[in-house]
Short mmCIF file of C-alpha atoms and ligand atoms in Angstrom, two decimals:
data_model
loop_
_atom_site.label_atom_id
_atom_site.label_comp_id
_atom_site.label_asym_id
_atom_site.label_seq_id
_atom_site.Cartn_x
_atom_site.Cartn_y
_atom_site.Cartn_z
CA MET A 20 -5.56 -6.16 28.39
CA THR A 21 -7.91 -8.24 30.56
CA THR A 22 -6.95 -9.75 33.88
CA GLN A 23 -8.65 -11.65 36.64
CA ALA A 24 -8.21 -10.43 40.17
CA THR A 25 -6.07 -12.29 42.63
CA ASP A 26 -6.90 -10.05 45.57
CA GLY A 27 -8.18 -6.63 46.54
CA TYR A 28 -9.49 -5.42 43.21
CA ASN A 29 -10.43 -6.70 39.79
CA LEU A 30 -9.09 -5.28 36.56
CA LEU A 31 -11.57 -4.25 33.91
CA PRO A 32 -10.60 -4.69 30.23
CA PHE A 33 -8.20 -2.01 29.02
CA ARG A 34 -5.47 -1.31 26.49
CA PHE A 35 -2.30 0.61 26.98
CA ALA A 36 0.48 2.16 24.91
CA ARG A 37 3.86 3.40 25.95
CA LEU A 38 4.52 7.13 25.85
CA SER A 39 7.81 8.97 26.10
CA GLY A 40 9.26 9.90 29.46
CA GLY A 41 8.37 6.65 31.17
CA ARG A 42 4.62 7.28 30.86
CA ALA A 43 1.82 5.17 29.43
CA ILE A 44 -1.71 5.83 28.26
CA LEU A 45 -4.51 3.51 29.27
CA THR A 46 -7.82 3.35 27.37
CA ASN A 47 -10.92 1.23 27.81
CA MET A 48 -14.18 0.33 26.08
CA ALA A 49 -16.07 3.00 28.00
CA GLY A 50 -14.05 5.61 26.13
CA GLN A 51 -12.09 6.61 29.21
CA HIS A 52 -8.38 7.26 29.20
CA LEU A 53 -5.75 7.90 31.79
CA VAL A 54 -2.05 8.74 31.58
CA ALA A 55 0.14 7.19 34.27
CA ASP A 56 3.74 6.25 34.99
CA ARG A 57 4.67 2.95 33.42
CA ALA A 58 5.75 1.75 36.84
CA ASP A 59 2.21 2.39 38.08
CA VAL A 60 0.79 0.41 35.17
CA ASP A 61 2.99 -2.52 36.19
CA ARG A 62 1.84 -2.13 39.77
CA LEU A 63 -1.78 -1.97 38.61
CA ALA A 64 -1.38 -5.20 36.63
CA ASN A 65 0.27 -6.87 39.61
CA HIS A 66 -2.48 -5.75 42.00
CA GLN A 67 -0.10 -3.60 43.97
CA ILE A 68 -2.06 -0.34 44.02
CA GLY A 69 -3.27 0.37 47.52
CA ALA A 70 -6.90 1.36 48.02
CA SER A 71 -5.85 4.50 49.88
CA GLN A 72 -3.73 5.84 47.00
CA PRO A 73 -5.13 8.69 44.83
CA LEU A 74 -4.28 6.65 41.72
CA TYR A 75 -6.54 3.84 42.95
CA LYS A 76 -9.53 6.18 43.12
CA GLU A 77 -8.72 7.56 39.70
CA LEU A 78 -8.44 4.10 38.16
CA LYS A 79 -11.69 3.10 39.80
CA ALA A 80 -13.52 6.24 38.67
CA HIS A 81 -12.40 5.68 35.09
CA HIS A 82 -13.44 2.01 35.06
CA PHE A 83 -10.00 0.45 34.96
CA LEU A 84 -10.58 -1.51 38.16
CA TYR A 85 -13.36 -2.36 40.57
CA ASP A 86 -13.53 -3.86 44.03
CA GLN A 87 -16.07 -5.29 46.40
CA ALA A 88 -17.30 -1.83 47.30
CA SER A 89 -18.13 -1.08 43.66
CA ASP A 90 -20.10 -4.08 42.53
CA VAL A 91 -22.07 -1.85 40.16
CA ALA A 92 -18.88 -1.11 38.20
CA LEU A 93 -19.51 -3.75 35.56
CA GLU A 94 -23.08 -2.56 35.02
CA MET A 95 -21.86 1.04 34.76
CA LEU A 96 -19.19 0.01 32.31
CA ALA A 97 -21.74 -1.93 30.28
CA ALA A 98 -24.07 1.08 30.30
CA GLU A 99 -21.28 3.38 29.08
CA VAL A 100 -20.32 0.94 26.35
CA ARG A 101 -23.96 0.58 25.30
CA THR A 102 -24.31 4.36 25.11
CA ARG A 103 -21.11 4.84 23.15
CA LEU A 104 -21.91 2.10 20.68
CA ALA A 105 -25.60 2.94 20.28
CA ALA A 106 -24.88 4.54 16.91
CA VAL A 107 -23.54 1.24 15.61
CA LYS A 108 -27.05 -0.15 15.61
CA GLU A 109 -27.89 2.37 12.91
CA PHE A 110 -24.57 1.94 11.19
CA THR A 111 -24.32 2.22 7.42
CA GLY A 112 -27.92 2.19 6.29
CA LEU A 113 -27.40 3.56 2.78
CA HIS A 114 -25.46 1.43 0.31
CA MET A 115 -24.75 2.72 -3.18
CA PHE A 116 -24.06 0.29 -5.97
CA VAL A 117 -22.38 1.92 -8.95
CA VAL A 118 -23.35 -0.88 -11.32
CA THR A 119 -21.81 0.81 -14.35
CA LEU A 120 -19.77 3.85 -15.24
CA ARG A 121 -21.32 3.98 -18.71
CA CYS A 122 -23.77 6.71 -19.59
CA ASP A 123 -25.49 7.96 -22.72
CA SER A 124 -25.69 11.53 -21.53
CA LYS A 125 -23.17 14.32 -21.14
CA CYS A 126 -24.61 16.52 -18.42
CA VAL A 127 -22.73 19.77 -18.01
CA TYR A 128 -22.48 19.33 -14.25
CA CYS A 129 -21.76 15.59 -14.15
CA HIS A 130 -19.36 14.75 -11.34
CA ALA A 131 -19.37 11.00 -11.98
CA SER A 132 -16.37 9.61 -13.85
CA HIS A 133 -18.71 8.27 -16.47
CA ALA A 134 -17.70 6.40 -19.62
CA GLY A 135 -19.24 6.12 -23.07
CA HIS A 136 -22.46 4.19 -23.61
CA HIS A 137 -20.71 1.26 -25.26
CA ASP A 138 -17.36 1.27 -23.45
CA GLY A 139 -16.23 -2.10 -22.14
CA GLY A 140 -14.98 -3.05 -18.71
CA ARG A 141 -17.06 -0.46 -16.87
CA ASP A 142 -19.77 -2.70 -15.40
CA MET A 143 -20.08 -4.61 -12.15
CA ASP A 144 -20.11 -8.31 -12.98
CA ALA A 145 -22.02 -11.02 -11.13
CA ASN A 146 -19.09 -11.92 -8.91
CA VAL A 147 -18.56 -8.32 -7.80
CA CYS A 148 -22.32 -7.94 -7.20
CA GLU A 149 -22.34 -10.97 -4.91
CA HIS A 150 -19.36 -9.74 -2.90
CA ALA A 151 -20.89 -6.28 -2.61
CA VAL A 152 -24.20 -7.68 -1.34
CA ALA A 153 -22.39 -9.90 1.17
CA ALA A 154 -20.45 -6.87 2.46
CA MET A 155 -23.64 -4.80 2.70
CA LEU A 156 -25.52 -7.44 4.66
CA LYS A 157 -22.79 -7.46 7.31
CA THR A 158 -24.03 -4.11 8.57
CA PRO A 159 -25.71 -4.39 11.97
CA ASN A 160 -28.37 -1.95 10.80
CA PRO A 161 -31.72 -3.76 10.61
CA SER A 162 -32.80 -1.50 7.71
CA VAL A 163 -30.77 -0.86 4.60
CA LYS A 164 -31.38 1.15 1.48
CA VAL A 165 -29.85 -0.09 -1.77
CA GLU A 166 -29.35 2.73 -4.25
CA PHE A 167 -28.37 1.93 -7.83
CA GLN A 168 -26.11 4.61 -9.25
CA GLY A 169 -23.87 5.17 -12.25
CA GLY A 170 -23.15 6.27 -14.85
CA GLU A 171 -26.60 5.30 -15.95
CA PRO A 172 -27.49 2.21 -13.90
CA LEU A 173 -30.19 0.89 -16.25
CA LEU A 174 -27.44 0.27 -18.82
CA ASN A 175 -26.39 -2.61 -16.56
CA PHE A 176 -29.82 -3.94 -15.75
CA GLU A 177 -28.44 -7.47 -15.35
CA ALA A 178 -26.42 -6.32 -12.34
CA ILE A 179 -29.46 -4.63 -10.79
CA LYS A 180 -31.50 -7.81 -11.16
CA HIS A 181 -28.69 -9.91 -9.74
CA ILE A 182 -28.15 -7.63 -6.73
CA VAL A 183 -31.87 -7.61 -5.92
CA ALA A 184 -32.07 -11.40 -6.25
CA GLU A 185 -28.98 -11.89 -4.04
CA THR A 186 -30.25 -9.45 -1.46
CA GLU A 187 -33.71 -10.99 -1.33
CA ALA A 188 -32.21 -14.47 -0.94
CA LYS A 189 -29.82 -13.50 1.84
CA ARG A 190 -31.26 -10.52 3.68
CA GLY A 191 -32.76 -12.57 6.54
CA ASP A 192 -35.01 -10.31 8.58
CA LYS A 193 -33.46 -7.01 7.43
CA ASP A 194 -35.76 -4.43 5.90
CA VAL A 195 -34.49 -3.48 2.46
CA ASP A 196 -35.57 -0.56 0.26
CA TYR A 197 -34.42 -0.19 -3.33
CA ILE A 198 -34.03 2.95 -5.36
CA VAL A 199 -32.58 3.55 -8.79
CA THR A 200 -31.14 6.91 -9.78
CA THR A 201 -31.65 7.05 -13.52
CA ASN A 202 -31.93 9.53 -16.38
CA LEU A 203 -34.81 7.33 -17.72
CA TYR A 204 -33.52 7.69 -21.29
CA ASN A 205 -33.39 3.92 -21.77
CA LEU A 206 -36.44 2.92 -19.78
CA THR A 207 -38.18 -0.18 -21.14
CA ASP A 208 -41.30 -2.11 -20.25
CA GLU A 209 -39.04 -4.77 -18.71
CA HIS A 210 -37.49 -2.17 -16.42
CA LEU A 211 -40.92 -0.88 -15.44
CA GLN A 212 -42.20 -4.34 -14.65
CA PHE A 213 -39.15 -5.04 -12.50
CA ILE A 214 -39.52 -1.70 -10.71
CA ALA A 215 -43.16 -2.49 -9.96
CA ASP A 216 -42.51 -6.10 -8.94
CA HIS A 217 -39.75 -5.18 -6.48
CA ASP A 218 -41.10 -1.87 -5.26
CA VAL A 219 -38.04 0.01 -6.52
CA GLY A 220 -38.19 3.77 -6.02
CA VAL A 221 -37.16 5.91 -8.98
CA SER A 222 -35.12 9.08 -8.62
CA THR A 223 -34.49 11.12 -11.74
CA SER A 224 -33.68 14.62 -12.96
CA LEU A 225 -35.81 17.23 -14.62
CA ASP A 226 -34.06 20.55 -14.91
CA GLY A 227 -36.96 22.58 -16.27
CA PRO A 228 -38.48 23.17 -19.70
CA ALA A 229 -37.11 21.40 -22.76
CA ASP A 230 -34.58 24.02 -23.83
CA LEU A 231 -33.04 24.20 -20.36
CA HIS A 232 -33.09 20.47 -19.67
CA ASN A 233 -31.58 19.71 -23.07
CA ALA A 234 -28.86 22.30 -22.53
CA ASN A 235 -27.98 20.97 -19.07
CA ARG A 236 -28.32 17.30 -19.92
CA PRO A 237 -27.53 16.95 -23.63
CA ARG A 238 -27.63 13.66 -25.44
CA GLY A 239 -26.93 12.91 -29.09
CA ALA A 240 -30.50 12.86 -30.35
CA GLY A 241 -31.46 16.11 -28.62
CA ASP A 242 -34.45 14.41 -27.06
CA ALA A 243 -33.33 14.32 -23.41
CA HIS A 244 -36.28 16.30 -22.07
CA ALA A 245 -38.85 14.36 -24.09
CA LYS A 246 -37.43 11.06 -22.88
CA ALA A 247 -37.24 12.20 -19.26
CA VAL A 248 -40.85 13.38 -19.27
CA ARG A 249 -42.00 10.21 -21.03
CA GLY A 250 -40.10 8.11 -18.48
CA ILE A 251 -41.56 9.97 -15.52
CA GLU A 252 -45.07 9.53 -16.87
CA ALA A 253 -44.50 5.83 -17.49
CA CYS A 254 -43.20 5.37 -13.92
CA ARG A 255 -46.14 7.27 -12.48
CA ASP A 256 -48.55 5.15 -14.51
CA THR A 257 -46.89 1.95 -13.33
CA VAL A 258 -46.03 2.58 -9.68
CA GLY A 259 -48.03 5.68 -8.84
CA PRO A 260 -46.91 9.28 -8.31
CA ARG A 261 -45.10 8.46 -5.06
CA GLY A 262 -42.90 5.93 -6.81
CA VAL A 263 -40.88 8.52 -8.73
CA SER A 264 -39.22 11.78 -7.74
CA ALA A 265 -37.45 14.29 -9.97
CA LEU A 266 -34.70 16.66 -8.86
CA MET A 267 -33.76 19.89 -10.55
CA THR A 268 -30.11 20.88 -10.72
CA THR A 269 -29.64 24.61 -10.93
CA THR A 270 -27.05 26.01 -13.31
CA ARG A 271 -26.16 29.51 -14.44
CA GLN A 272 -28.46 28.96 -17.39
CA SER A 273 -31.30 28.00 -15.05
CA LEU A 274 -31.06 31.37 -13.35
CA SER A 275 -31.48 33.22 -16.64
CA SER A 276 -34.54 31.06 -17.37
CA ILE A 277 -36.51 32.11 -14.30
CA PRO A 278 -39.87 33.48 -15.49
CA SER A 279 -40.06 37.23 -15.06
CA SER A 280 -42.94 36.79 -12.62
CA PHE A 281 -40.50 35.06 -10.21
CA ALA A 282 -37.49 37.28 -10.84
CA PRO A 283 -36.60 39.80 -8.13
S1 LIG B 12 -26.96 11.10 -16.46
FE1 LIG B 12 -25.79 11.11 -14.54
S2 LIG B 12 -23.90 9.94 -14.99
FE2 LIG B 12 -24.84 10.46 -16.94
S3 LIG B 12 -23.80 12.35 -17.56
FE3 LIG B 12 -25.69 12.94 -16.48
S4 LIG B 12 -25.10 13.24 -14.35
FE4 LIG B 12 -23.44 12.09 -15.35
#
């Protein structure tokens, strides 16, 4: 509710809702609230609250009205609103794009609802990519991070390329970082070139030595560890050691693989 003053005091913007028992709750953009009789809300709106009444002082203190003696009220209200909404400036910086649900691995701890390598209907198409980028760029945050997830995101490389192209064309003056979370099993020279050209960070998994990694992250050919290590080395060669990071997921089997020199 916003109202211009006719005399005595000005109303500041507020909302209200009816409560039981003839009461109402008033709220405003400064995050203040006040519960009052509905009759008093009507009197407030009709500029019938006298300056000597306790309710007047309460309404004034909570930024529901201001008068000539409180010409700083608007600045105070603005300051409170600025403080309350400060977090919005940093709003939603990380945006995850699950470009496919398909994956060629069967990790024992996978929590993604992944589908088979060649399953159909599990990929983001160009239209969905464009809508997702448009939604992301609506964030007021001047810096965004685009993280490609899956499934195994490199299985839908076309979507990654399209999202990056859309983002670059429409990002305006936003800072944008890209990162792909990948098992690296399908890494190609084309992927590497794209990663280098667009400064895409690489996040992968390496659970330990071959027997442990292959047990945690099995794939048909039994070469998961070899492919992960080869992929990490290729990324390091292409974009430098800072361009790729590898996480270890700890499982029960990991604990039994701790070298005796580290065991308690
Ligand atoms: S690589 Fe990722 S998506 Fe695929 S099975 Fe492993 S944890 Fe799940």
